[in-house]
XYZ file of C-alpha atoms in Angstrom:
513
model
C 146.428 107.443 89.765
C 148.717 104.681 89.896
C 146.846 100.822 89.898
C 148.816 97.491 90.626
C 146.902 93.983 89.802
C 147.574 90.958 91.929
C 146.327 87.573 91.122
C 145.473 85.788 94.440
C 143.849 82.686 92.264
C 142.258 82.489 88.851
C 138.834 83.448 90.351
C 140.143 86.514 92.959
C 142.720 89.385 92.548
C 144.150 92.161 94.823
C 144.315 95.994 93.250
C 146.719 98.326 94.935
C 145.178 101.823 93.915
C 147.096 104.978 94.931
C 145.596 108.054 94.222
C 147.526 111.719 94.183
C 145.891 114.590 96.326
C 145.601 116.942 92.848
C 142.954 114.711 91.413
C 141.065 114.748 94.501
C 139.935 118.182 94.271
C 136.733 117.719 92.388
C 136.195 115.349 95.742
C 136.785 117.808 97.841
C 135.040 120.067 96.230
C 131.957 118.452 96.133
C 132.553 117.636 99.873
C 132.813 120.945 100.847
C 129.519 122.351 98.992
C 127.467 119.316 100.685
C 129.244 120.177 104.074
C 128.564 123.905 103.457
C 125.025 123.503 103.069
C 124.428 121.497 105.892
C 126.131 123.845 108.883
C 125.174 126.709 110.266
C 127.847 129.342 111.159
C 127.588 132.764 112.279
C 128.342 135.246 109.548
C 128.141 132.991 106.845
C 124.749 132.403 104.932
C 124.421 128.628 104.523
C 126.076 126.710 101.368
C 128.914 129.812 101.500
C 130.927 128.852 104.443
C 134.976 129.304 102.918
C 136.366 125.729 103.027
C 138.995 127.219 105.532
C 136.198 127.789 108.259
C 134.602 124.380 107.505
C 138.356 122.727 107.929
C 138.565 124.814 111.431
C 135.131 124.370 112.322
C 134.480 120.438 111.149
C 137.996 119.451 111.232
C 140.059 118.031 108.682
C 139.248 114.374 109.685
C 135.902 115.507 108.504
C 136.194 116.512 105.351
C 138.977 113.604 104.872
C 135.887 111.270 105.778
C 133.708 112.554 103.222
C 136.291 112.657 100.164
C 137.533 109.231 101.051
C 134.403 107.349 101.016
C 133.172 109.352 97.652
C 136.857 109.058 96.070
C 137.301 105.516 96.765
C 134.222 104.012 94.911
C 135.238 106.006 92.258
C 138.483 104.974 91.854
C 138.253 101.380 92.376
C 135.400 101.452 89.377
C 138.536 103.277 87.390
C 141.165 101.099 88.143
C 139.586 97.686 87.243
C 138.601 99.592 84.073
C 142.180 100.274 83.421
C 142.653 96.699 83.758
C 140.040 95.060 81.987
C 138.361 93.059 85.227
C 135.021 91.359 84.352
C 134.397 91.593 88.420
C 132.190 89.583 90.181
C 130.218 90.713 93.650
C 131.310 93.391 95.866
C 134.994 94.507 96.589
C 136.783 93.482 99.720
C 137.871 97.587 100.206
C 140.916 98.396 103.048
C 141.830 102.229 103.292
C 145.978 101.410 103.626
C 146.615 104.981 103.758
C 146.153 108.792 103.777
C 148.793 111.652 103.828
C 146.999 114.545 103.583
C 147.979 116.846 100.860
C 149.884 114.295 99.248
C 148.148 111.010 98.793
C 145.167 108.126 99.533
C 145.951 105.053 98.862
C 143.577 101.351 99.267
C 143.278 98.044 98.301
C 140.687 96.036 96.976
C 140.149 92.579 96.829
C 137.307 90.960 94.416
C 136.175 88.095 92.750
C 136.672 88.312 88.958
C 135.449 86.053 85.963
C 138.419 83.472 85.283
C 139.629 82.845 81.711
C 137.892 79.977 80.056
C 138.762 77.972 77.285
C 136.014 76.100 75.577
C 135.819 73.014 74.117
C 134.442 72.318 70.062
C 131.287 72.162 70.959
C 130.484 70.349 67.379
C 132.337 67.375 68.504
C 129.952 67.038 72.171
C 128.103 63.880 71.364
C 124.699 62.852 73.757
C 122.554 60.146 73.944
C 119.029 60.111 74.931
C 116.352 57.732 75.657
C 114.403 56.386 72.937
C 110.132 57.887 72.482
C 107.633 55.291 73.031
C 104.087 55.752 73.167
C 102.745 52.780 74.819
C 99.172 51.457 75.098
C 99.630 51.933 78.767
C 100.378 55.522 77.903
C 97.441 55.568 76.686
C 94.736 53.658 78.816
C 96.861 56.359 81.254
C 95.435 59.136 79.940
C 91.952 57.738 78.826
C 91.793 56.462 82.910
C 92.593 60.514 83.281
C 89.820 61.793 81.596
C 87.150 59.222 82.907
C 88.032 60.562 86.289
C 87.390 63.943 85.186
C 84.076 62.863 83.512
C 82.941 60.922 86.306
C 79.761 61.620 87.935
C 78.841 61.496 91.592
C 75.543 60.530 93.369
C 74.916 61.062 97.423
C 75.835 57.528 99.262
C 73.799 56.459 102.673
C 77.094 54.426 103.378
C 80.642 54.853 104.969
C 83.670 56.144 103.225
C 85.537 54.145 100.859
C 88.512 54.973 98.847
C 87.747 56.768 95.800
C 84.688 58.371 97.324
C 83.966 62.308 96.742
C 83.255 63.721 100.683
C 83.193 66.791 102.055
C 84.857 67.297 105.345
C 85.667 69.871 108.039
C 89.354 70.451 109.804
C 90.779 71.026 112.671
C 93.934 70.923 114.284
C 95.743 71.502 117.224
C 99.530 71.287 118.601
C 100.265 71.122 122.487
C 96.767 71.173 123.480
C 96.451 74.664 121.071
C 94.210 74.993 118.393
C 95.368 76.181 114.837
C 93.069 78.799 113.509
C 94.682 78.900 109.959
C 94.903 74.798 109.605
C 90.725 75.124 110.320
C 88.467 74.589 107.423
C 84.834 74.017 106.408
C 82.992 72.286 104.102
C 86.230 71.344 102.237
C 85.590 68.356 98.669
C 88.109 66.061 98.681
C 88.432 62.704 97.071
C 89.584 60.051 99.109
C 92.608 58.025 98.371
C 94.238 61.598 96.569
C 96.530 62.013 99.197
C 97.173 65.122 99.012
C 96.348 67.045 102.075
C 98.000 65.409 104.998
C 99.818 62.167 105.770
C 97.151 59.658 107.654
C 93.361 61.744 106.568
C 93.145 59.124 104.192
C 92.682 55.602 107.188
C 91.007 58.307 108.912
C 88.164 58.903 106.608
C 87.413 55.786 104.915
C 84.773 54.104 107.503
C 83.219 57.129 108.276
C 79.662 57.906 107.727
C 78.047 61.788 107.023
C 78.574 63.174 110.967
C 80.970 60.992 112.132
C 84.753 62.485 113.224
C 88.158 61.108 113.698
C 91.630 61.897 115.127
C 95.126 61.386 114.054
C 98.189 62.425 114.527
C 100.635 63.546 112.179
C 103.624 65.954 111.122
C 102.867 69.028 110.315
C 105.187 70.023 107.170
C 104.503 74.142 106.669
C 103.744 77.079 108.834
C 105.370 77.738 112.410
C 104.675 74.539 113.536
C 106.355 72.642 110.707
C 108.207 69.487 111.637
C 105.526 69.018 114.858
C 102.827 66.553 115.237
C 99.600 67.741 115.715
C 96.177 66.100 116.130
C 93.827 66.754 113.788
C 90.112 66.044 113.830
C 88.267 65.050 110.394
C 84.837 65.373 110.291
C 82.764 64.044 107.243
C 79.588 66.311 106.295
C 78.375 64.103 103.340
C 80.035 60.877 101.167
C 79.346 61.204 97.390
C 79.163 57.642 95.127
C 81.674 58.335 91.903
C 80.586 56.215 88.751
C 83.210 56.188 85.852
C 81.609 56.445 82.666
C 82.009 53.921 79.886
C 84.753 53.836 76.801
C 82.326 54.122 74.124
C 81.723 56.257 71.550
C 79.539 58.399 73.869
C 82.368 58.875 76.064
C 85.039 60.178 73.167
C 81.971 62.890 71.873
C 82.014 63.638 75.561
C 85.287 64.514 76.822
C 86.773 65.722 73.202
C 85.573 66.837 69.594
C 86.230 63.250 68.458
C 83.346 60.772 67.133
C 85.033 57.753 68.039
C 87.213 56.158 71.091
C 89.687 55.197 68.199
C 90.120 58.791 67.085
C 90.305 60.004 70.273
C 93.478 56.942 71.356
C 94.727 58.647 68.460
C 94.694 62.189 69.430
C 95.863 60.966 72.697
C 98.847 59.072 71.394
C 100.431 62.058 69.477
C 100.081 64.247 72.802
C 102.147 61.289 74.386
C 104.114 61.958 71.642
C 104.556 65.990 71.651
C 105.358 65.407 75.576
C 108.147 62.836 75.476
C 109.523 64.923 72.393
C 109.864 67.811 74.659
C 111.384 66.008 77.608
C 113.618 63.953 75.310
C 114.545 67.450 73.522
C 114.858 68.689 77.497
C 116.947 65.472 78.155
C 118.836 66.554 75.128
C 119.943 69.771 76.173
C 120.369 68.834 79.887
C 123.260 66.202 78.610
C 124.738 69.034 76.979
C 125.320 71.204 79.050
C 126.196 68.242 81.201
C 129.010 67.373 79.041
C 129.962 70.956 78.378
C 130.866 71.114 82.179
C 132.734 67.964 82.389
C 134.844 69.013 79.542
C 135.366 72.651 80.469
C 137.537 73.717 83.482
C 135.287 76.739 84.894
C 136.548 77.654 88.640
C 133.932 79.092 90.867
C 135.394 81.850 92.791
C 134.302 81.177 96.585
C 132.454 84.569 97.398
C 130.132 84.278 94.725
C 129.803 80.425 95.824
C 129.236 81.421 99.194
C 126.877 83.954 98.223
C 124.661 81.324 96.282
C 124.782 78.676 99.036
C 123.366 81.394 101.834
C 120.848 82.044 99.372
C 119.306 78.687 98.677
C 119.972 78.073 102.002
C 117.791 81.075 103.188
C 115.411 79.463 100.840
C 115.310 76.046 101.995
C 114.447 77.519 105.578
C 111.965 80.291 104.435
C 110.056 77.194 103.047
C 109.527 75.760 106.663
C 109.226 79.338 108.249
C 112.534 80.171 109.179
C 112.051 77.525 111.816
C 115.855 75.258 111.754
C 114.777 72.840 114.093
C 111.528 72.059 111.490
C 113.848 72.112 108.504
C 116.235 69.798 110.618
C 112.716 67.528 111.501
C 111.994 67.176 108.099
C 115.549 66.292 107.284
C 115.358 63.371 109.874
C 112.398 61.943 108.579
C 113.869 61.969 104.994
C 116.803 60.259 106.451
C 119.313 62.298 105.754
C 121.516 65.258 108.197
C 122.035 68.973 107.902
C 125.648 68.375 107.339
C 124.423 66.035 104.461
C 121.800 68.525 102.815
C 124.042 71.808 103.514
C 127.334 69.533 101.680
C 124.515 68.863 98.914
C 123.185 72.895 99.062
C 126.795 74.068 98.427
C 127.440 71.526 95.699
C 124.575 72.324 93.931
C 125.484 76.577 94.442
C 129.032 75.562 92.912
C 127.083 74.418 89.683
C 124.823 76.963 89.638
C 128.013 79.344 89.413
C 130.137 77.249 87.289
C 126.851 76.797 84.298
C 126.353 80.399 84.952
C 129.909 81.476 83.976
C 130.317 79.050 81.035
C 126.828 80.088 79.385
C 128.618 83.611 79.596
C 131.691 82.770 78.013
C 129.516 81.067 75.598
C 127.630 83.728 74.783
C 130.898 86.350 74.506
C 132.773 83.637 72.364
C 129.338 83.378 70.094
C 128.516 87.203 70.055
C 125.187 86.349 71.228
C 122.843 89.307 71.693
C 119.749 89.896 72.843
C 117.428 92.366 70.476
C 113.922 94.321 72.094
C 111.708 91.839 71.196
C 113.007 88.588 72.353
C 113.586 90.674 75.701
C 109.940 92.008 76.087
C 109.118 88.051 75.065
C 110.432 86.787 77.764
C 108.839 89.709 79.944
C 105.688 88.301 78.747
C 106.593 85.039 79.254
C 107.373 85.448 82.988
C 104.319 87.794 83.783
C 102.227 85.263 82.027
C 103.872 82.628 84.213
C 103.870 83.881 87.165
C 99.962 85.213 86.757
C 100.341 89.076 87.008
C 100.322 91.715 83.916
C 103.064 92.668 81.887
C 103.369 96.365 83.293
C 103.318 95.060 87.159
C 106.388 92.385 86.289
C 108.254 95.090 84.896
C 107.829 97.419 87.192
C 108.805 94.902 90.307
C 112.468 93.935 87.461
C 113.023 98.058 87.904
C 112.004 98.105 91.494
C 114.381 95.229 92.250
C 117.243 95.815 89.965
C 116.495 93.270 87.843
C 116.246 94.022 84.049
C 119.931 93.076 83.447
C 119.044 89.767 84.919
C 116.344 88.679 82.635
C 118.453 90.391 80.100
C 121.335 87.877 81.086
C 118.702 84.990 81.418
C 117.623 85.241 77.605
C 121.297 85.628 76.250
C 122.695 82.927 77.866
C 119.170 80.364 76.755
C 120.162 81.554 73.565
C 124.404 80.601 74.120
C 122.932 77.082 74.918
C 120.469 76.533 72.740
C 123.396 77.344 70.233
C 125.287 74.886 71.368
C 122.184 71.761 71.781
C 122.015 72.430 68.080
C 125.484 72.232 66.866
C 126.311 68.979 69.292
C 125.235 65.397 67.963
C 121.824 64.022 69.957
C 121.321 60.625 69.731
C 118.653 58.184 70.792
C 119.321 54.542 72.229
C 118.546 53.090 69.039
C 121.701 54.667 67.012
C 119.453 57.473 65.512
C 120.292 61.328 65.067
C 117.983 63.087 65.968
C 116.912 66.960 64.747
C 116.871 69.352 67.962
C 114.535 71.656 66.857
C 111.547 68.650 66.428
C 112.167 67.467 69.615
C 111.079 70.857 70.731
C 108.450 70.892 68.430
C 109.321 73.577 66.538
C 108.070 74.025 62.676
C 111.046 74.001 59.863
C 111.114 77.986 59.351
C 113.609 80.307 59.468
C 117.063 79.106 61.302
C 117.205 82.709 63.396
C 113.058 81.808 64.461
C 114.016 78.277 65.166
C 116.759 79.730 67.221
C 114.647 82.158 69.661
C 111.963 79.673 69.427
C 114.736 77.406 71.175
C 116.486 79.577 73.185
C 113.007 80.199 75.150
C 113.512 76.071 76.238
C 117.146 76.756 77.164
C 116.104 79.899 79.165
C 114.289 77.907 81.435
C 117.250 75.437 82.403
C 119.228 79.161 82.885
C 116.804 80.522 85.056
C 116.394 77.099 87.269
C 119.473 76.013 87.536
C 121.729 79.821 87.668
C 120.585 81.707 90.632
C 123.628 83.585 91.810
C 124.060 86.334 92.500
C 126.586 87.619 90.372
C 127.188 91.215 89.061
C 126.098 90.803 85.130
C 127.526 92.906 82.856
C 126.243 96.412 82.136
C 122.766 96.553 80.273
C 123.197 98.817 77.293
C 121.096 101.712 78.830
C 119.103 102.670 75.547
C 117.777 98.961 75.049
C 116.779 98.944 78.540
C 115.008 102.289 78.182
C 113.190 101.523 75.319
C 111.834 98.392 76.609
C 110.727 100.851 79.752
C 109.297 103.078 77.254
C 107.019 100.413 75.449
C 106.080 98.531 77.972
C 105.096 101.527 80.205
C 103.036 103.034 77.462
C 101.808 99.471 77.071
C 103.355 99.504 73.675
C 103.870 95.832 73.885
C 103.061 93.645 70.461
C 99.843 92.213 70.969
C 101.304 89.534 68.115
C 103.824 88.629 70.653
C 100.991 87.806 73.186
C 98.787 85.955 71.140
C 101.814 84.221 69.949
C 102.450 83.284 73.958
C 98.853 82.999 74.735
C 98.666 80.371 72.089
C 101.657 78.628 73.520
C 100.265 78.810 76.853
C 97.089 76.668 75.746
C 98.565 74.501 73.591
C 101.236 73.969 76.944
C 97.740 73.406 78.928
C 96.554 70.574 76.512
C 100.376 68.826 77.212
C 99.850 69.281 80.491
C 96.735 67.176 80.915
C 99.248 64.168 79.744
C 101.018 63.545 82.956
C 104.458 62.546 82.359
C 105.809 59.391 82.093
């Protein structure tokens, strides 16, 4: 076989493959045993027709058919072998020609990982806001958990905001009634704003049986980007009362004595949370800077391929219905052509972060070992609320273990690289990566994986192309399979996330600043 390599651009190349008639006989020999068994001819029991009467019987273009498109996938995977492509999608594949007996020849265009040349990552330098925990912050939070405490009594009186009701819904579009938008019986508080735009004016005045109706855009379903009227009716209004800041209250809502203990507690949550997002600020600016200081082209297919998937997306989200997306558009003031330009810019990112974290990773000899793979397993099943041997099966179903495989190795190429570079705050002061993560001082390689779990999550958000990944090693893979199928998996690595996931639930009652 005889391979040429054109470069078209620094993201796309051209292979001229010619391939000799000799080494297509195992082709053809495979084509004519599949062929054989799938004709009947007189005299010949099936699967032993002579590849003479198959030729006469079939003809030639036949049997030309079935060695070309078996011979030609083949090939094509051996020629960019030969020539060391790191390719990227599927080939562009033209059959140029075939002389029969002597030989096939094709070309094949395809997008290919371009050459990158990194920057010293040491010398990126960031800057990050400063951590303040605030008495505001604080009242914030202590305001939080009154509301949760609060307790409600039944009110002979109309609806005011902050009242507790319970309501019934209905809606209709056109003069036809919604079925699915219908509900009964429903709590809501009133001035939470977060059911639909205008059932807020429309309750408060209300009293227990009175109704209402509105109008307003519908933003889901098939009738997204449509008004409809809908009719609020209030069953019962419900008096809250806010408990006092006293002692009482801190023994109440937390194992604290006092309201000063409990400020306290609630200050260093603050704290942990504004760590985090400075630490996510942190490595944001990075790879921010990384970008700007690294020439990574994105090779158009792959682009293209990215921006019809978000843009698939973006669509599904409003039912496939364009003319709702385009509604909602209008109302945010803004175009299609403006939001498509803005789709496609963010796809070329996507591409360009995923490519660098790769060549990150290569130039760092970053690898991914069993367990931080079946952590991150965990970590998605967990997320995403189903159990570990489901996730894994839908990753094999899909074709998608090399994916999270590529996800954790390229968390761990950035998370690299956030430690190396120099973070600072507004105030002049370096600050230590790992604590703004809050992560204990152990072991550098724990600190690492510990980290690379934060930087995963950037990788997975912001890089969802749909690029060909390098090939799995097939034995890690498999033993993952193995454990997790057997369910194998270290129950110290789930208690380990489980007690992640609740101390993540006590952050998450601190809303962010």
């Amino acid at each position: 076989m005889k391979s040429t390599v054109e470069n078209l651009n620094p993201t796309r190349v051209k292979l001229t493959v010619e391939v000799p008639f000799d080494e297509l006989k195992p082709h053809f020999d495979r084509a004519y045993r599949a062929l054989a068994g799938q004709v009947n001819i007189p005299g010949f029991r099936r699967g032993k027709v002579p590849a003479k009467i198959l030729d006469a019987r079939l003809g030639r273009g036949t049997i030309l058919t079935e060695v070309v498109n078996e011979a030609v996938p083949a090939k094509y995977t051996e020629a960019i072998g030969e020539a060391n492509l790191l390719v990227l999608g599927q080939p562009d594949i033209e059959v140029t020609r075939i002389d029969d007996g002597d030989a096939l020849a094709f070309t094949a265009e395809v997008d290919i990982r371009p050459e990158i040349t990194l920057p010293d990552v040491e010398a990126i330098a960031v800057t990050v806001d400063d951590v303040e925990v605030t008495e505001a912050d604080i009242d914030e939070q202590v305001e939080a958990l009154r509301d949760r405490f609060a307790t409600t009594t039944p009110a002979e009186r109309a609806a005011a905001d902050g009242d507790l009701v319970s309501i019934d819904l209905t809606a209709e579009v056109g003069g036809e009634t919604l079925d699915e938008a219908a509900t009964e019986g429903l709590s809501y508080r009133v001035g939470a704003g977060d059911l639909v735009d205008g059932i807020d004016e429309a309750i408060i005045g209300l009293s227990a049986g009175e109704s209402k109706t509105f109008s307003t855009t519908l933003v889901a379903g098939p009738y997204a980007g449509q008004e409809a009227a809908v009719t609020v009716t209030v069953q019962s209004v419900q008096d809250r009362t806010l408990p006092e800041v006293d002692d009482d209250f801190a023994q109440l809502a937390s194992e604290f004595d006092t309201v000063e203990e409990l400020r306290a507690d609630l200050a260093e949550k603050i704290r942990r949370v504004k760590n985090r997002e400075q630490g996510v600020a942190a490595r944001d600016k990075v790879l921010e800077a990384l970008l700007e200081a690294t020439e990574v082209p994105a090779p158009e297919g792959i682009v293209n391929a990215e921006f019809e998937s978000r843009a698939h997306d973006a669509v599904h989200a409003f039912d496939h219905n364009e003319d709702a997306l385009n509604a909602h558009l209008e109302r945010e003031g803004q175009t299609r052509e403006e939001f498509d330009a803005e789709l496609r810019e963010s796809a070329v990112q996507a591409v360009r972060t995923q490519l660098l974290l790769d060549a990150l990773a290569e130039a760092n000899q970053v690898g991914v070992d069993q367990n931080e793979f079946t952590e991150r397993v965990l970590f998605n099943a967990q997320r995403l609320g189903i159990s570990p041997d489901e996730y894994f099966q839908r990753l094999q179903e899909g074709n998608q273990l090399a994916a999270i495989f590529a996800e954790v190795r390229r968390g761990k190429a950035l998370a690299g690289v956030v430690e190396k570079a120099t973070v600072t705050n507004a105030s002049g002061e370096v600050l230590d990566v790992a604590e703004l993560f809050g992560l204990e001082k152990v072991a550098e390689e724990d600190e690492a994986i510990e980290l690379a779990d934060e930087a995963a999550d950037l990788a997975q958000d912001e890089v969802e192309s749909q690029l060909i990944t390098e090939a799995v090693e097939e034995e890690l893979i498999e033993e993952i399979a193995e454990e997790i199928a057997e369910e194998l998996v270290v129950e110290e690595i789930a208690e380990e996330i489980a007690e992640v996931e609740a101390e993540l639930a006590d952050e998450q009652d601190t809303p962010k600043a």
